[in-house]
């Protein structure tokens, strides 16, 4: 009997393009992933892949999502334009439903009302997906069905536990290794603080997963390095070849 393989994808901003390198390797080797969980950038990538887009197609799609096209300068409403983001995603997910995805998929969001992680896997897709990539103060929380949803990585940056009992082999793709650089401004200091804060998720997840994917070279990239998408993608792909071929 074939063993069911699960995959969980962490958040990490532009570093998340490393997930796509791993997915490309799986496609080439025809490694079947049966179930997915993800948060933040990982959720965005996971949703496209669960819909049936290839890793390289997703790379090209996400490279078109320029930050300036999704932002506006309204202090009261936040910087991230929810309506613009939704309109962009509706082009690829017009059904707005988990039901059209080709694989079971769990999205982790943080709910500010209950101050806990909420996992979504059915019914509407876009609101949890947008909520999972929403980072205050860049945007206000997604107000939906009594929730105030923001980035799921704040409380569960590697949502492996939600699918642990639903698969035989669980792979975790983590891209938030400590940066090999000194903070030169407040933004970089915040980034270092975030990486330090989510390190506990890495330790917890490593104890329950079977295969841990973490490209060491991620220490040279920052969350905002979207212009380096191709380079980060290649780093993820080469690391996947290294660890899986060795295994």
Short mmCIF file of C-alpha atoms in Angstrom, two decimals:
data_model
loop_
_atom_site.label_atom_id
_atom_site.label_comp_id
_atom_site.label_asym_id
_atom_site.label_seq_id
_atom_site.Cartn_x
_atom_site.Cartn_y
_atom_site.Cartn_z
CA UNK A 1 0.00 0.00 0.00
CA UNK A 2 1.37 3.40 -1.03
CA UNK A 3 2.33 5.66 1.83
CA UNK A 4 0.64 9.05 1.94
CA UNK A 5 3.08 11.97 1.82
CA UNK A 6 2.34 15.32 3.42
CA UNK A 7 4.15 18.63 2.93
CA UNK A 8 4.06 21.79 5.04
CA UNK A 9 5.39 25.13 3.79
CA UNK A 10 6.56 27.90 6.12
CA UNK A 11 6.18 31.63 5.75
CA UNK A 12 9.20 33.74 4.90
CA UNK A 13 8.42 36.44 2.34
CA UNK A 14 10.68 36.28 -0.71
CA UNK A 15 12.60 33.45 0.91
CA UNK A 16 9.53 31.34 0.17
CA UNK A 17 10.61 31.06 -3.46
CA UNK A 18 12.87 28.28 -2.15
CA UNK A 19 9.70 26.21 -1.66
CA UNK A 20 9.18 26.36 -5.41
CA UNK A 21 12.62 24.87 -6.03
CA UNK A 22 11.62 21.93 -3.86
CA UNK A 23 8.31 21.56 -5.69
CA UNK A 24 10.09 21.58 -9.04
CA UNK A 25 12.27 18.71 -7.83
CA UNK A 26 9.18 16.75 -6.75
CA UNK A 27 7.63 17.31 -10.19
CA UNK A 28 10.75 16.09 -11.99
CA UNK A 29 11.06 12.99 -9.83
CA UNK A 30 7.29 12.41 -9.93
CA UNK A 31 7.11 12.41 -6.14
CA UNK A 32 3.41 12.54 -5.31
CA UNK A 33 2.46 14.89 -2.47
CA UNK A 34 -0.97 13.90 -1.17
CA UNK A 35 -1.74 16.62 1.36
CA UNK A 36 -0.50 20.16 2.07
CA UNK A 37 -0.47 22.71 4.87
CA UNK A 38 1.05 26.18 4.76
CA UNK A 39 1.04 29.74 6.01
CA UNK A 40 1.90 33.20 4.72
CA UNK A 41 4.09 33.04 1.56
CA UNK A 42 3.96 29.26 1.82
CA UNK A 43 0.15 29.42 1.71
CA UNK A 44 0.21 31.53 -1.44
CA UNK A 45 2.56 29.07 -3.14
CA UNK A 46 0.69 26.05 -1.78
CA UNK A 47 -2.67 27.29 -3.06
CA UNK A 48 -1.36 27.66 -6.61
CA UNK A 49 0.33 24.26 -6.51
CA UNK A 50 -2.74 22.54 -5.06
CA UNK A 51 -4.76 24.12 -7.90
CA UNK A 52 -2.50 22.39 -10.42
CA UNK A 53 -0.02 25.07 -11.47
CA UNK A 54 3.57 23.88 -11.89
CA UNK A 55 6.41 25.28 -9.79
CA UNK A 56 7.84 27.25 -12.72
CA UNK A 57 4.41 28.63 -13.62
CA UNK A 58 3.93 29.80 -10.03
CA UNK A 59 7.37 31.43 -10.07
CA UNK A 60 6.44 33.48 -13.14
CA UNK A 61 3.01 34.39 -11.74
CA UNK A 62 4.38 35.59 -8.41
CA UNK A 63 7.16 37.58 -10.07
CA UNK A 64 4.41 39.67 -11.69
CA UNK A 65 2.96 40.58 -8.29
CA UNK A 66 4.92 43.82 -7.94
CA UNK A 67 4.63 45.38 -4.51
CA UNK A 68 3.69 48.79 -5.90
CA UNK A 69 0.75 47.32 -7.81
CA UNK A 70 -0.78 46.03 -4.59
CA UNK A 71 -0.09 49.00 -2.32
CA UNK A 72 -1.73 52.33 -1.74
CA UNK A 73 -0.82 55.16 0.58
CA UNK A 74 -3.89 55.40 2.80
CA UNK A 75 -2.81 55.46 6.42
CA UNK A 76 -6.29 54.76 7.75
CA UNK A 77 -6.78 51.71 5.54
CA UNK A 78 -3.25 50.38 5.69
CA UNK A 79 -0.72 50.01 2.90
CA UNK A 80 -1.77 46.68 1.40
CA UNK A 81 -4.81 47.10 -0.81
CA UNK A 82 -7.11 44.19 0.03
CA UNK A 83 -9.33 44.75 -3.00
CA UNK A 84 -6.40 44.80 -5.40
CA UNK A 85 -4.97 41.62 -3.91
CA UNK A 86 -8.35 39.92 -4.14
CA UNK A 87 -8.86 40.98 -7.76
CA UNK A 88 -5.45 39.59 -8.70
CA UNK A 89 -6.09 36.26 -6.97
CA UNK A 90 -9.59 35.99 -8.47
CA UNK A 91 -7.93 35.70 -11.88
CA UNK A 92 -6.39 32.39 -10.79
CA UNK A 93 -9.00 31.21 -8.29
CA UNK A 94 -12.33 32.43 -9.75
CA UNK A 95 -14.26 29.70 -7.93
CA UNK A 96 -13.00 30.95 -4.53
CA UNK A 97 -13.26 27.45 -3.10
CA UNK A 98 -11.01 24.86 -1.48
CA UNK A 99 -13.22 22.34 -3.28
CA UNK A 100 -11.59 22.94 -6.68
CA UNK A 101 -8.07 22.23 -5.42
CA UNK A 102 -6.51 18.95 -6.50
CA UNK A 103 -5.08 18.18 -3.06
CA UNK A 104 -6.36 18.60 0.51
CA UNK A 105 -4.90 21.89 1.70
CA UNK A 106 -4.83 23.58 5.12
CA UNK A 107 -4.09 27.31 5.52
CA UNK A 108 -2.97 28.65 8.89
CA UNK A 109 -4.07 32.15 9.91
CA UNK A 110 -3.77 34.07 13.15
CA UNK A 111 -7.06 35.33 14.56
CA UNK A 112 -6.60 38.51 16.60
CA UNK A 113 -9.92 38.09 18.42
CA UNK A 114 -9.21 34.67 19.93
CA UNK A 115 -5.41 35.13 19.71
CA UNK A 116 -4.94 31.68 18.30
CA UNK A 117 -4.19 29.91 15.04
CA UNK A 118 -7.20 29.07 12.89
CA UNK A 119 -6.81 26.41 10.19
CA UNK A 120 -8.97 26.53 7.07
CA UNK A 121 -9.43 23.67 4.60
CA UNK A 122 -12.94 23.99 3.13
CA UNK A 123 -15.47 26.44 1.69
CA UNK A 124 -14.14 29.90 0.71
CA UNK A 125 -10.45 30.05 -0.19
CA UNK A 126 -9.54 33.67 -0.83
CA UNK A 127 -10.32 35.23 2.55
CA UNK A 128 -8.13 32.77 4.53
CA UNK A 129 -5.44 33.00 1.84
CA UNK A 130 -5.32 36.80 1.95
CA UNK A 131 -5.55 36.75 5.73
CA UNK A 132 -2.55 34.44 5.92
CA UNK A 133 -0.35 36.91 3.99
CA UNK A 134 -1.59 40.02 5.82
CA UNK A 135 1.04 41.61 8.05
CA UNK A 136 0.08 44.63 10.20
CA UNK A 137 0.82 47.51 9.85
CA UNK A 138 1.07 46.93 6.08
CA UNK A 139 -2.62 46.08 6.13
CA UNK A 140 -5.56 45.83 8.44
CA UNK A 141 -6.74 42.32 9.40
CA UNK A 142 -9.16 40.54 7.07
CA UNK A 143 -12.53 40.83 8.81
CA UNK A 144 -14.46 37.70 7.87
CA UNK A 145 -17.01 35.47 9.57
CA UNK A 146 -16.25 36.90 12.99
CA UNK A 147 -12.49 36.55 12.62
CA UNK A 148 -9.76 39.19 12.36
CA UNK A 149 -7.24 37.29 10.25
CA UNK A 150 -3.56 38.13 9.87
CA UNK A 151 -0.34 36.30 8.98
CA UNK A 152 -0.48 32.74 10.27
CA UNK A 153 3.28 32.70 10.71
CA UNK A 154 2.98 34.81 13.83
CA UNK A 155 1.71 31.88 15.92
CA UNK A 156 2.42 28.85 13.70
CA UNK A 157 5.03 29.45 11.04
CA UNK A 158 5.34 25.74 10.21
CA UNK A 159 1.80 24.28 10.44
CA UNK A 160 2.90 20.65 10.41
CA UNK A 161 0.81 19.45 13.34
CA UNK A 162 -2.51 19.93 11.53
CA UNK A 163 -1.65 17.24 8.95
CA UNK A 164 0.69 15.02 10.99
CA UNK A 165 -1.98 12.37 11.58
CA UNK A 166 -3.27 12.60 8.02
CA UNK A 167 -0.13 11.28 6.32
CA UNK A 168 2.52 8.59 6.75
CA UNK A 169 5.52 10.67 5.76
CA UNK A 170 5.64 14.39 6.56
CA UNK A 171 8.07 16.82 4.92
CA UNK A 172 8.57 20.36 6.23
CA UNK A 173 10.01 23.09 4.03
CA UNK A 174 11.45 25.88 6.18
CA UNK A 175 13.24 28.94 4.84
CA UNK A 176 13.72 31.15 7.91
CA UNK A 177 17.30 30.46 8.88
CA UNK A 178 19.08 33.30 10.75
CA UNK A 179 20.38 36.03 8.48
CA UNK A 180 24.12 36.32 7.96
CA UNK A 181 24.10 40.10 8.06
CA UNK A 182 24.10 42.93 10.57
CA UNK A 183 20.92 44.98 10.84
CA UNK A 184 21.48 48.42 9.30
CA UNK A 185 18.01 49.87 9.90
CA UNK A 186 14.76 49.28 11.77
CA UNK A 187 13.25 47.15 9.00
CA UNK A 188 16.22 44.79 9.04
CA UNK A 189 16.16 44.70 12.83
CA UNK A 190 12.48 43.72 12.74
CA UNK A 191 13.31 40.99 10.24
CA UNK A 192 16.01 39.59 12.52
CA UNK A 193 13.59 39.74 15.45
CA UNK A 194 10.94 37.83 13.48
CA UNK A 195 13.40 35.09 12.51
CA UNK A 196 14.44 34.75 16.14
CA UNK A 197 10.82 34.63 17.28
CA UNK A 198 9.78 31.89 14.84
CA UNK A 199 12.80 29.74 15.59
CA UNK A 200 10.73 27.98 18.26
CA UNK A 201 8.36 26.76 15.54
CA UNK A 202 11.31 25.20 13.76
CA UNK A 203 12.34 23.31 16.88
CA UNK A 204 8.80 22.09 17.52
CA UNK A 205 8.20 21.06 13.91
CA UNK A 206 11.49 19.20 13.61
CA UNK A 207 10.32 16.90 16.38
CA UNK A 208 7.23 15.74 14.50
CA UNK A 209 8.26 15.70 10.82
CA UNK A 210 10.12 12.95 9.00
CA UNK A 211 12.12 15.07 6.52
CA UNK A 212 13.35 18.58 7.24
CA UNK A 213 14.09 20.81 4.22
CA UNK A 214 16.03 23.99 5.07
CA UNK A 215 18.49 25.43 2.53
CA UNK A 216 21.42 26.88 4.51
CA UNK A 217 21.95 29.53 1.82
CA UNK A 218 18.72 31.23 2.89
CA UNK A 219 20.87 33.10 5.41
CA UNK A 220 22.03 35.32 2.54
CA UNK A 221 18.53 36.44 1.52
CA UNK A 222 16.06 38.80 3.14
CA UNK A 223 12.27 38.68 3.31
CA UNK A 224 12.06 41.58 0.83
CA UNK A 225 14.41 40.11 -1.81
CA UNK A 226 11.65 39.56 -4.36
CA UNK A 227 13.96 40.77 -7.13
CA UNK A 228 16.10 37.68 -6.39
CA UNK A 229 13.22 35.24 -6.95
CA UNK A 230 15.05 33.21 -9.61
CA UNK A 231 18.17 32.92 -7.48
CA UNK A 232 16.22 31.81 -4.41
CA UNK A 233 14.26 29.33 -6.52
CA UNK A 234 17.51 27.79 -7.76
CA UNK A 235 18.91 27.58 -4.23
CA UNK A 236 15.83 25.62 -3.18
CA UNK A 237 16.04 23.33 -6.20
CA UNK A 238 19.73 22.53 -5.74
CA UNK A 239 19.27 21.85 -2.02
CA UNK A 240 16.39 19.48 -2.83
CA UNK A 241 18.60 17.57 -5.26
CA UNK A 242 21.29 17.36 -2.63
CA UNK A 243 19.25 16.06 0.30
CA UNK A 244 16.83 13.79 -1.56
CA UNK A 245 19.34 12.22 -3.92
CA UNK A 246 21.60 11.57 -0.95
CA UNK A 247 18.71 9.90 0.87
#
